[in-house]
Short mmCIF file of C-alpha atoms in Angstrom, two decimals:
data_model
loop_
_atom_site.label_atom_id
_atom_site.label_comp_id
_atom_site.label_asym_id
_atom_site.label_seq_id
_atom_site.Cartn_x
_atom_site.Cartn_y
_atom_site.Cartn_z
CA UNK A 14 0.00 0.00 0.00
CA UNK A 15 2.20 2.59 -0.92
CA UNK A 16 2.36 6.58 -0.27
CA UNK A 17 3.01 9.23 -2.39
CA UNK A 18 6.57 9.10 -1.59
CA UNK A 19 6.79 5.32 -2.75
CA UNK A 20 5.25 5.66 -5.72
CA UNK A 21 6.94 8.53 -7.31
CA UNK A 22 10.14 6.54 -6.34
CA UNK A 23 8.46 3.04 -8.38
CA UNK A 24 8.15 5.47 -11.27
CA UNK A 25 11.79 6.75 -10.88
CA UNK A 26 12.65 2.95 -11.56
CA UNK A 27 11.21 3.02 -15.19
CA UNK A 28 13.95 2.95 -17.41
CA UNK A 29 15.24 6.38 -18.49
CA UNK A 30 13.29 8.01 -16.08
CA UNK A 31 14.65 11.88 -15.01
CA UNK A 32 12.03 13.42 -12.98
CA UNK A 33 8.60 12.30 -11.33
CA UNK A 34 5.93 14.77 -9.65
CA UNK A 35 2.21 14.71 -8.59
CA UNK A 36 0.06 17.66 -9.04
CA UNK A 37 -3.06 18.65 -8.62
CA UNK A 38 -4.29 20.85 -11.72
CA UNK A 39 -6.29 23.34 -10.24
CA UNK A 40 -4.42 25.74 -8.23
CA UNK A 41 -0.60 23.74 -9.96
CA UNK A 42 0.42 22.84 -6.87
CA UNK A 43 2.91 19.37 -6.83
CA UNK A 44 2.38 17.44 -3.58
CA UNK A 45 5.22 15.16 -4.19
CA UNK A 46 8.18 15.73 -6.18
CA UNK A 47 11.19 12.99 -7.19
CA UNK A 48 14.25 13.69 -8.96
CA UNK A 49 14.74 16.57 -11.49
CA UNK A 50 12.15 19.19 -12.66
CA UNK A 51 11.92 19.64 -16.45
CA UNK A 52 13.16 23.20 -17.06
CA UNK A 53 15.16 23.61 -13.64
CA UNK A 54 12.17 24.69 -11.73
CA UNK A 55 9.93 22.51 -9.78
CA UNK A 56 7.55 24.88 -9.08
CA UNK A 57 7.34 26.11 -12.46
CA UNK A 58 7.19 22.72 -14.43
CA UNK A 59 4.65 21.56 -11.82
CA UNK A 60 2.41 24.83 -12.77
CA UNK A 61 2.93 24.23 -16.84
CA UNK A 62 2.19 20.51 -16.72
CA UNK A 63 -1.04 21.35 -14.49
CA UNK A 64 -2.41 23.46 -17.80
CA UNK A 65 -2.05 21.48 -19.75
CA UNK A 66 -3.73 18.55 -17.79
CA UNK A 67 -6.10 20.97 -16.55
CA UNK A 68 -7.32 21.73 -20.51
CA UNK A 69 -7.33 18.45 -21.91
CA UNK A 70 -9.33 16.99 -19.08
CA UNK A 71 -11.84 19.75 -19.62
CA UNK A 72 -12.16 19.98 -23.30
CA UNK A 73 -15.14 18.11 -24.30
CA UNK A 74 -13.56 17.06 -27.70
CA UNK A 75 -11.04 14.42 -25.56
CA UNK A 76 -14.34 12.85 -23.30
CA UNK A 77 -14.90 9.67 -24.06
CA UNK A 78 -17.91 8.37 -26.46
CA UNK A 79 -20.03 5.94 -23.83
CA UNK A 80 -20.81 8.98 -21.30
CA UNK A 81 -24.84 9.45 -21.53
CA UNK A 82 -25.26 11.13 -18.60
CA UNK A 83 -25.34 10.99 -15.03
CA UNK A 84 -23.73 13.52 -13.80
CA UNK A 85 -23.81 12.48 -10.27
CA UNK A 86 -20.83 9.93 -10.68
CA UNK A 87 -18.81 11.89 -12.96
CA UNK A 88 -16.46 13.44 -10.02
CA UNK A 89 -14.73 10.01 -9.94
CA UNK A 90 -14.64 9.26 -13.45
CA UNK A 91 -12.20 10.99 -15.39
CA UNK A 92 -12.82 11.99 -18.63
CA UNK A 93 -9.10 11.22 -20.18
CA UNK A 94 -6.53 8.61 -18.75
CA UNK A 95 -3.12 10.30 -19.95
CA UNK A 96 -1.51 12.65 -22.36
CA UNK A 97 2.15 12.07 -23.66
CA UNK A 98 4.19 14.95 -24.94
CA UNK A 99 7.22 14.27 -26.93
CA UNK A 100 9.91 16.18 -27.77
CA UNK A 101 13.30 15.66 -29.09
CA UNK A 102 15.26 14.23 -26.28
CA UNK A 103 12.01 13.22 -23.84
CA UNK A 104 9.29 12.20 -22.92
CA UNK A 105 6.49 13.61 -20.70
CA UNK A 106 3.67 11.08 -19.55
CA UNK A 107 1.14 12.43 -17.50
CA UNK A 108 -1.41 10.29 -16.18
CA UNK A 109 -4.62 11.22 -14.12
CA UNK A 110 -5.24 9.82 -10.58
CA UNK A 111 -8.55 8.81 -10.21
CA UNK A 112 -9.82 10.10 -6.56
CA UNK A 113 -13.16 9.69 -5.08
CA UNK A 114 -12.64 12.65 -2.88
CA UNK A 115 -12.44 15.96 -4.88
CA UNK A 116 -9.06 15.89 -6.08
CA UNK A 117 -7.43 16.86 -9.42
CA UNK A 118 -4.30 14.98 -9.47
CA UNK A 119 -1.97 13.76 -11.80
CA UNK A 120 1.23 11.66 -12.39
CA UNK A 121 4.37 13.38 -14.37
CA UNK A 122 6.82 11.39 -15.03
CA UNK A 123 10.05 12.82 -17.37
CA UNK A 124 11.68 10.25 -19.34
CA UNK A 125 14.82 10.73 -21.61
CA UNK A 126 14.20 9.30 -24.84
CA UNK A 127 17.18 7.56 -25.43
CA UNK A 128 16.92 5.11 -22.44
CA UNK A 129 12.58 5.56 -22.39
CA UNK A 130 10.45 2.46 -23.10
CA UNK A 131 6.83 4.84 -24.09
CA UNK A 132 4.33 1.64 -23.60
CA UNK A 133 5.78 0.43 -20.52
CA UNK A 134 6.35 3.35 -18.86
CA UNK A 135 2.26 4.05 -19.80
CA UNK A 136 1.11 0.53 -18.58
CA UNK A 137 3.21 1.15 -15.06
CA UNK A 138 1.67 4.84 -14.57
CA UNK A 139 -1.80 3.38 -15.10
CA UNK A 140 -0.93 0.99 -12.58
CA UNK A 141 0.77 3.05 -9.85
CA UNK A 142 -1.85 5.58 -10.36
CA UNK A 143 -4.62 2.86 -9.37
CA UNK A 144 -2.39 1.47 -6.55
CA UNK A 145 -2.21 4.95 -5.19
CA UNK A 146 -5.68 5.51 -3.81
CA UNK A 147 -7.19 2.21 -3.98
CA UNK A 148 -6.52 -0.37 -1.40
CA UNK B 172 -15.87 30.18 -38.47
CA UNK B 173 -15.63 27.35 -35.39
CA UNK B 174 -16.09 29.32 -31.99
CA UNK B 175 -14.83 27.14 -29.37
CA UNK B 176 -16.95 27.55 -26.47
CA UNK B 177 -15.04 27.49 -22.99
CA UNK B 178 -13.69 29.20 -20.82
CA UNK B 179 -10.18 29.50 -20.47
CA UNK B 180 -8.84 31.19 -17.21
CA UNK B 181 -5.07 32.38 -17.62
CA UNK B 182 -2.03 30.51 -16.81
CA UNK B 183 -1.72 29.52 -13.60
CA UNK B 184 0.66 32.12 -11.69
CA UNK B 185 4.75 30.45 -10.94
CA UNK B 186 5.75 33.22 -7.78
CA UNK B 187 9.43 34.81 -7.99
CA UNK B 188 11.15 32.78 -5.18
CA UNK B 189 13.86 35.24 -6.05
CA UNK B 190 12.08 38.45 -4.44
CA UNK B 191 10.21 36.70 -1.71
CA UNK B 192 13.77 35.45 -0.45
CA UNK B 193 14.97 39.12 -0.78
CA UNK B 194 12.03 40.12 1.92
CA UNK B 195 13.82 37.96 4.50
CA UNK B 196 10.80 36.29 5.26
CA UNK B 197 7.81 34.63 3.48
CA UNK B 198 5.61 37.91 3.69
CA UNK B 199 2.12 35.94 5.36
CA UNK B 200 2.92 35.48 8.72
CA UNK B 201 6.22 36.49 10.63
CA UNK B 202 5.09 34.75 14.16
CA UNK B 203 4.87 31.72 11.50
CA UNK B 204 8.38 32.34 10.38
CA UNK B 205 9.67 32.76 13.43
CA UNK B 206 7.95 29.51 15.20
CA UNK B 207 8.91 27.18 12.17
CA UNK B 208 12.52 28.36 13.22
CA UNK B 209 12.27 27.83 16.40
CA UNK B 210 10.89 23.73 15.54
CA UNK B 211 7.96 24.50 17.62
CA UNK B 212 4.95 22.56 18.22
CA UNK B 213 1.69 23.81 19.11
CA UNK B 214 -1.42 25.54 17.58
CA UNK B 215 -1.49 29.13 15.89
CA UNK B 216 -4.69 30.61 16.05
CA UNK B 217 -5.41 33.19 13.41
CA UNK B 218 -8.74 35.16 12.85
CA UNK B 219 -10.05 32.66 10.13
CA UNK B 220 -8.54 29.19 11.48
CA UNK B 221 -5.60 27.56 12.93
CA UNK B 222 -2.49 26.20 12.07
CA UNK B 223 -1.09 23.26 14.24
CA UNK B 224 2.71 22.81 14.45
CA UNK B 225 4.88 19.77 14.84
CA UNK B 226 8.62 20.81 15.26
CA UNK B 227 8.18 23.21 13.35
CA UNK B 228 6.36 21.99 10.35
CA UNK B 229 2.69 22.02 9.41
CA UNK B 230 0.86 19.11 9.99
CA UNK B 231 -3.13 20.34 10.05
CA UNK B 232 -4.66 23.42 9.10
CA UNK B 233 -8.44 24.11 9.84
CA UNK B 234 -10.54 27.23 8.77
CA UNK B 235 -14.02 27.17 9.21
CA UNK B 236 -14.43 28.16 5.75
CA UNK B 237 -12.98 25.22 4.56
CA UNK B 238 -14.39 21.50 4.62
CA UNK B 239 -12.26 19.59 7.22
CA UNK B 240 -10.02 16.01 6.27
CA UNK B 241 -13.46 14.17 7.65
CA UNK B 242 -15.86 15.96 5.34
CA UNK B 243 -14.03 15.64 2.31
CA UNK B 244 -13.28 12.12 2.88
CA UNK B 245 -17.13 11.07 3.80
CA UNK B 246 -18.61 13.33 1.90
CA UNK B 247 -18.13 11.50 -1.52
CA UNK B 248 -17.65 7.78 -0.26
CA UNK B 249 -13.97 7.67 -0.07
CA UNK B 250 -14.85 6.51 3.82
CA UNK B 251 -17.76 5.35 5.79
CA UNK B 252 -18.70 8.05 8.53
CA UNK B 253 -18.70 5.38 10.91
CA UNK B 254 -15.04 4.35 10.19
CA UNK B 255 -13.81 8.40 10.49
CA UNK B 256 -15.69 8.25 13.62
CA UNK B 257 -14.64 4.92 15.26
CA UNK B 258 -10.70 6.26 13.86
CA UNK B 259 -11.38 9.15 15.96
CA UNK B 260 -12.70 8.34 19.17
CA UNK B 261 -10.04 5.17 18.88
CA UNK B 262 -7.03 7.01 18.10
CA UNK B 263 -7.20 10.70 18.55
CA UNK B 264 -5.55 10.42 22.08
CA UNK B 265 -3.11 8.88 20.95
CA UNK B 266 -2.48 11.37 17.98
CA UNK B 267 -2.50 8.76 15.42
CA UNK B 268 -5.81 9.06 13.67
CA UNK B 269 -4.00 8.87 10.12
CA UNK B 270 -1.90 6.30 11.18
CA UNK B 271 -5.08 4.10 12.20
CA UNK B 272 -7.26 4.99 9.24
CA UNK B 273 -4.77 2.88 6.87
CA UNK B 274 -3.57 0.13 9.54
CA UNK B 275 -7.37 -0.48 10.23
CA UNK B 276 -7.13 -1.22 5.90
CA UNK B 277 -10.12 1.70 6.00
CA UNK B 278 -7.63 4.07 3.37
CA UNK B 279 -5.37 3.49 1.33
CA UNK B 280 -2.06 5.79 2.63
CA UNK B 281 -1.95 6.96 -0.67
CA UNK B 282 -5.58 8.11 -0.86
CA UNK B 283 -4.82 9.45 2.94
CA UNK B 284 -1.64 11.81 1.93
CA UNK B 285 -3.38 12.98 -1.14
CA UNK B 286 -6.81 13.89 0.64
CA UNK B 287 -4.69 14.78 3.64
CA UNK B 288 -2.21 17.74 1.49
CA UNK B 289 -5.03 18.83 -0.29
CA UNK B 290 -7.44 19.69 2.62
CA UNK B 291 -3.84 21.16 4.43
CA UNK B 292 -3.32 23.16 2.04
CA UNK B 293 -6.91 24.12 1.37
CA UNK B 294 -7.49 25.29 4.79
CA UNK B 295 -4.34 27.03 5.04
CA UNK B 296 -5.28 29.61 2.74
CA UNK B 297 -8.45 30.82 4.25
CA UNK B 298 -5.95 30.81 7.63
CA UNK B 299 -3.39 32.91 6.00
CA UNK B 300 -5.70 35.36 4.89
CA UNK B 301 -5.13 38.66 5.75
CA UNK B 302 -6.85 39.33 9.27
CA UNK B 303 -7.40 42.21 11.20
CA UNK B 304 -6.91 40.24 14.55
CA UNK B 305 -3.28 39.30 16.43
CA UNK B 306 -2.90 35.58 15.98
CA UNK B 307 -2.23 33.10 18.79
CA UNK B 308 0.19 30.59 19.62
CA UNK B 309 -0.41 27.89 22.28
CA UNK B 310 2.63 25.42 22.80
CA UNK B 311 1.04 22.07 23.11
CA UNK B 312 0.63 18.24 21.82
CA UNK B 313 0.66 18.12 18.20
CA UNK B 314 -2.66 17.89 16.47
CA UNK B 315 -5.07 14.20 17.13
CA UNK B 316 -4.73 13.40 13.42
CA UNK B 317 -0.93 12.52 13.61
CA UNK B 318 1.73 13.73 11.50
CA UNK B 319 0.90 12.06 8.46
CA UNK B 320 2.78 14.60 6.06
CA UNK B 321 3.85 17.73 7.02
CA UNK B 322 4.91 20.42 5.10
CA UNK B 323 7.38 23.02 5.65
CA UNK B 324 6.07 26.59 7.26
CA UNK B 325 8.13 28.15 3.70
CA UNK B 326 6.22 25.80 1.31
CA UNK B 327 2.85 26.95 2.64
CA UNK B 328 3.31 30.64 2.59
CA UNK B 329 4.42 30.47 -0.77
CA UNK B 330 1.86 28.49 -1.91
CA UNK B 331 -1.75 30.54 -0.43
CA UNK B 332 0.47 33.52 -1.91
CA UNK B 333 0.78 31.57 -5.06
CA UNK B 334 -3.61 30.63 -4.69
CA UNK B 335 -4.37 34.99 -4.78
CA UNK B 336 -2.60 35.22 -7.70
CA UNK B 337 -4.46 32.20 -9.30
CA UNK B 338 -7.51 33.67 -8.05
CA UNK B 339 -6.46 36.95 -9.04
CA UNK B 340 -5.69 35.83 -12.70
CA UNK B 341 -8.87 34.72 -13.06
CA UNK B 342 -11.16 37.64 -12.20
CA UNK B 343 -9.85 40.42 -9.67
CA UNK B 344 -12.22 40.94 -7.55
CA UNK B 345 -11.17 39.95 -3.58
CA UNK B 346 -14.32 40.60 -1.92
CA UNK B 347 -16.60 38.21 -4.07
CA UNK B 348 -15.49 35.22 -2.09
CA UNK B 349 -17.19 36.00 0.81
CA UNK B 350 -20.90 37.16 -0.02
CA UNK B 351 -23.66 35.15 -1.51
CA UNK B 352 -23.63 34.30 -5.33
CA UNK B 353 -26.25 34.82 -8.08
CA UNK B 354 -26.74 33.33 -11.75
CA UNK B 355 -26.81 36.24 -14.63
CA UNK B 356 -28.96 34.40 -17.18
CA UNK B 357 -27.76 36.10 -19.76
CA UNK B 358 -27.82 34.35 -23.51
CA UNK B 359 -24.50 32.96 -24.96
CA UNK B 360 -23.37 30.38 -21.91
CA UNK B 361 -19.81 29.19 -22.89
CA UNK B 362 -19.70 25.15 -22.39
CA UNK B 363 -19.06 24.40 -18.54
CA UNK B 364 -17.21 21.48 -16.85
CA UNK B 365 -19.10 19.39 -14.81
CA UNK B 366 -17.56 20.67 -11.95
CA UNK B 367 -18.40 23.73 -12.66
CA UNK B 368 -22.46 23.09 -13.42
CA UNK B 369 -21.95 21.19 -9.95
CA UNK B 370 -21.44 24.58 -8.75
CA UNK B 371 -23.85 26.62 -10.78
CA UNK B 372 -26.27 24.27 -9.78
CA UNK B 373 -25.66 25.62 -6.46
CA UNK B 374 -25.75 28.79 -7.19
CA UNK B 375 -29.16 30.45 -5.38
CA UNK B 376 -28.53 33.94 -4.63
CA UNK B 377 -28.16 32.73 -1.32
CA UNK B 378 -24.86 30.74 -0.47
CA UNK B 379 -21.27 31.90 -0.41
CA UNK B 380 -18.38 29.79 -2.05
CA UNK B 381 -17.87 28.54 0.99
CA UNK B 382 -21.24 27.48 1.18
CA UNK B 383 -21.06 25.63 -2.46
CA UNK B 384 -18.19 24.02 -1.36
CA UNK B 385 -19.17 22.75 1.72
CA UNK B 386 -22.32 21.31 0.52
CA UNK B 387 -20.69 19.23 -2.45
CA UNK B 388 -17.83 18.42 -0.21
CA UNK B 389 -15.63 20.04 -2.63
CA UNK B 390 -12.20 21.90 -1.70
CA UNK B 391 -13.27 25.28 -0.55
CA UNK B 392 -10.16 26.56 -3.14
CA UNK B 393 -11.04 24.79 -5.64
CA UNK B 394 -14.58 25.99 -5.59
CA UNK B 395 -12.86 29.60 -5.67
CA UNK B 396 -11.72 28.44 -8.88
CA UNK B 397 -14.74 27.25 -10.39
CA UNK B 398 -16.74 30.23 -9.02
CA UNK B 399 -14.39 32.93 -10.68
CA UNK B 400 -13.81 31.40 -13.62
CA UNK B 401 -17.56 31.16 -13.79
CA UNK B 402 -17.54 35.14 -13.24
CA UNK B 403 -15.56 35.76 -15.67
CA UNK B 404 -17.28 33.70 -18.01
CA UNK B 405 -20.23 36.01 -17.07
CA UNK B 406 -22.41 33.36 -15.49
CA UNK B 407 -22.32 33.78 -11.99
CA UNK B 408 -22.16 37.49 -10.32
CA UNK B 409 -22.38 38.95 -6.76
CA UNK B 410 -26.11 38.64 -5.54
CA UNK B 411 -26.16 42.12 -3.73
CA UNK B 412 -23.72 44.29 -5.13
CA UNK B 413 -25.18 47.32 -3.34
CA UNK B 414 -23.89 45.83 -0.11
CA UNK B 415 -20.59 45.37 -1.65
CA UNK B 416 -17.73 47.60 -0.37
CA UNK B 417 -14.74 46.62 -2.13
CA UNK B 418 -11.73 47.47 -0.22
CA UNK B 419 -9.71 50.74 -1.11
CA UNK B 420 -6.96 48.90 -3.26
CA UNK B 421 -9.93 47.09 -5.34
CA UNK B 422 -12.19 49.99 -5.81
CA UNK B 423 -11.16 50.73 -9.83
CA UNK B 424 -10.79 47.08 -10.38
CA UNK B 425 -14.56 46.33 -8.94
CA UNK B 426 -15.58 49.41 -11.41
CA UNK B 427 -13.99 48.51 -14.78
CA UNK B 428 -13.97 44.86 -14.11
CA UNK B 429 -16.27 43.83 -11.83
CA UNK B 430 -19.20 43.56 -14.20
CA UNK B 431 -20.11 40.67 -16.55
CA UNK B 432 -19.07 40.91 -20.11
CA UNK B 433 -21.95 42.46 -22.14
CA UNK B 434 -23.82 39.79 -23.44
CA UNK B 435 -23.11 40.76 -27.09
CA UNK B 436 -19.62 40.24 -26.49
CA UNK B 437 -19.30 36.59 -25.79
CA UNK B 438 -17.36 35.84 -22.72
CA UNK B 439 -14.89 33.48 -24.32
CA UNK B 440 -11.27 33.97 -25.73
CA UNK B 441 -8.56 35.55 -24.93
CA UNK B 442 -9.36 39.08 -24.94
CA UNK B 443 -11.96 39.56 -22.66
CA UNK B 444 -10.00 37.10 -19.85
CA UNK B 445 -9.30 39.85 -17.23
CA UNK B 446 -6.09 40.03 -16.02
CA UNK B 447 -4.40 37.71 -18.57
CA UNK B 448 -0.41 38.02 -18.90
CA UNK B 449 -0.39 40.58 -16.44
CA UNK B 450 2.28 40.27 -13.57
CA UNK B 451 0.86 38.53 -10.77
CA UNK B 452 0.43 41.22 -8.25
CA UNK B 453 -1.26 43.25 -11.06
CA UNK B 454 -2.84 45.75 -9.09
CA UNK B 455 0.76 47.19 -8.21
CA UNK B 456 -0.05 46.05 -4.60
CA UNK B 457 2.82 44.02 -3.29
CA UNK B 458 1.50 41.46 -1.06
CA UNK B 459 1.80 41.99 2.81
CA UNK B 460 -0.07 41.11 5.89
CA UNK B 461 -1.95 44.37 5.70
CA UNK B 462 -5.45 43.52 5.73
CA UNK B 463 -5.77 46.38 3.12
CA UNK B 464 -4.33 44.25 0.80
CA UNK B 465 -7.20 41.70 1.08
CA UNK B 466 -6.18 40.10 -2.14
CA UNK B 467 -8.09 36.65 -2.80
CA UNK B 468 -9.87 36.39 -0.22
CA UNK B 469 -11.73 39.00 2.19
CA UNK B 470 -14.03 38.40 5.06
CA UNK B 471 -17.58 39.03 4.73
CA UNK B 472 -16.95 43.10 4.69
CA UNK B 473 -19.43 45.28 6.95
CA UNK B 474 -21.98 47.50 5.07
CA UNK B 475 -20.18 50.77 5.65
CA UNK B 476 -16.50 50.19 5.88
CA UNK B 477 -14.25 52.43 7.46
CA UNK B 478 -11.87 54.62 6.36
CA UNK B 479 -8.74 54.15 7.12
CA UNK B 480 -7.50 55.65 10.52
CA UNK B 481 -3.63 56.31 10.51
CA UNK B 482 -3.70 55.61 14.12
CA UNK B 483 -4.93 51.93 13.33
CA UNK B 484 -2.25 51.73 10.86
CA UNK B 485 0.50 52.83 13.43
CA UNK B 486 -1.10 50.32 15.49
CA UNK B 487 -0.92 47.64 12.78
CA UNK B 488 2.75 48.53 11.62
CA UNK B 489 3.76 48.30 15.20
CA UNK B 490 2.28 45.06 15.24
CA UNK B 491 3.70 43.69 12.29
CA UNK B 492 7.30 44.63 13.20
CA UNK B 493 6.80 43.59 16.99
CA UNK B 494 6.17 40.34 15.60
CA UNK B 495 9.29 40.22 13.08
CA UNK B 496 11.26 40.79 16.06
#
């Protein structure tokens, strides 16, 4: 059953892994931060990477198809599972946390491209991010 | 041409770590500088909540007009009431309510540090408001929840003053968080996040943000967020603006930008986002505990405000640099 702390560290374990946060996209705050920051700046990477989460979660175009209605259970449910931004040296997987309190969290993990395996380090994320709130 | 419907509130606000380190201090609360330094442990009692202390660190914040650790995690089924309550009355002697929550297999500790932060955090910026009262400190046992992550006194301050300027961003206008809410009805409503028709549903004419928040169980922050951005947007307003006073600083913000966008301008895009790309402490206010400076959030203002005495503000500098000391 592992804290915050252990699973940012299981994520810093992926190969080519550089940096690992969680953040909550509303106000950009990280609540947990492992190894570097993209751009130098903790603070700052944790407040870019929350926009970015915070739009395509919202934007209707990403929701899923099945969703009729029932608006009741939608604070668990989130609309989109994870977002990968690629550049020319990394990675960026970010990967929503699925709370039934009223949280906005999600998983950044930085991975160098070189050394980064893209479908395993999205199969583990899914899995660390379920791990992480449910028993 | 496509119009994409939403409502996009600016970028959320990064704070130059640079400057606040060049005021010596974090600029919220020097009795809180000075007791983190000091690794005490106790309570601080502000006006709008309290802080409680573990060597130093945070490790509980509660403001009454935010929803408590309990609330938020009942209040959406994370946890039965019955196992927050048997945690309590088992544990809370004992100051290990976390602690038992997860070895009782009730929580997940993950689910526990994340709910746990997040209501911290939450309640800390209602705390570290701006007051008008001295605060408090009691030296004492640390708090019955445990220490189940606490967070440096540094982190916090820099974060609530980080949450004005995210509020701020969005629609300047500090005294709307306090008074009761009202829907505009007026045509052209930009598409809304569920969240955020949560809220609207809530929206009566009668309760407060705080209100809104605490009846979805929703972080009282949070549902700063979703109320401002839904000002902005030009769906939600102030229900009695005539009661309004907005403090002296916020005066010619509450006049040019405190009403909704006409409706035949719709209230999407980039141009009409108040506040956008300006620097974060726009109004050229720098932020100090000077309850002037109510930026973010204000307490429910009296109907005729008064003007500023320069004896009170003696009084208040005095204070201030009495408790620097």
């Amino acid at each position: 059953m592992p804290g915050i702390d252990e699973c940012l560290l299981e994520a810093m374990r992926l190969p080519g892994a550089r940096g690992a946060a969680l953040i909550d996209w509303t106000s950009g705050l990280a609540l947990g931060t492992v190894g570097e920051s993209p751009g130098g700046d903790q603070e700052t990477a944790a407040a870019e990477a929350a926009e970015i989460a915070r739009l395509a979660a919202e934007q209707h175009a990403f929701a899923p198809d099945d969703d009729p209605e029932a608006p009741a259970a939608a604070d668990t449910e989130l609309p989109v599972e994870d977002l990968i931004v690629s550049n020319r040296d990394s990675y960026h997987v970010l990967r929503f946390v699925g709370s039934s309190f009223d949280g906005s969290v999600f998983l950044h993990l930085w991975l160098a491209r070189a050394e980064g395996n893209l479908a395993l380090a999205r199969i583990r994320l899914g899995e660390m991010a379920e791990r992480l709130v449910l028993a | 041409m496509t119009v994409v419907r939403t409502t996009e509130p600016p970028r959320l606000p990064v704070r130059d770590k640079a400057a606040a380190r060049a005021r010596g201090w974090g600029g919220v609360s020097p009795m809180l500088t000075r007791l983190a330094a000091e690794r005490a442990t106790g309570v601080l009692v502000r006006e709008h909540g309290t802080l409680h202390l573990a060597e130093g660190l945070v490790v509980q914040a509660e403001s009454r007009h935010a929803p408590g650790l309990g609330a938020l995690l009942t209040a959406h089924g994370t946890l039965a009431p019955e196992a927050w309550h048997q945690a309590v009355n088992e544990a809370a002697d004992h100051h290990r309510v976390g602690r038992h929550l997860v070895d009782a297999g009730h929580l997940p500790l993950g689910a526990l540090e994340l709910c746990h932060l997040a209501a911290l955090y939450d309640a800390a910026y209602f705390v570290l408001a701006p007051s008008s009262t001295p605060p408090r400190f009691r030296y004492g046992p640390v708090h019955w929840l445990g220490s189940v992550r606490p967070v440096p006194v540094e982190a916090l301050e820099r974060e609530t003053l980080r949450r004005r300027d995210v509020l701020h961003r969005i629609w300047p206008h500090p005294g709307m968080d306090g008074i009761p809410l009202a829907r505009t009805h007026l045509p052209g409503t930009p598409a809304l996040t569920r969240r955020q028709l949560a809220v609207l549903e809530m929206v009566d004419g009668v309760r407060t943000a705080t209100d809104i928040a605490r009846a979805l169980g929703h972080l009282a922050f949070h549902t700063l967020v979703d109320v401002r951005r839904l000002t902005a947007a030009g769906v939600v307003t102030t229900a009695a603006p005539a009661r309004v006073q907005p403090p002296p600083g916020g005066t010619r913000i509450a006049s040019d930008r405190g009403q909704p966008p006409p409706p035949d301008q719709p209230p999407t895009g980039h141009a009409q986002l108040p506040g956008r790309g300006r620097p974060p402490q726009g109004r050229g206010q720098p932020h100090r505990p000077d309850p002037a400076g109510a930026d973010g959030y204000a307490p429910p203002v009296p109907a005729e405000p008064l003007p500023p005495d320069p004896h009170i503000t003696l009084l208040k500098r005095l204070r201030d640099a009495l408790e620097a000391l």
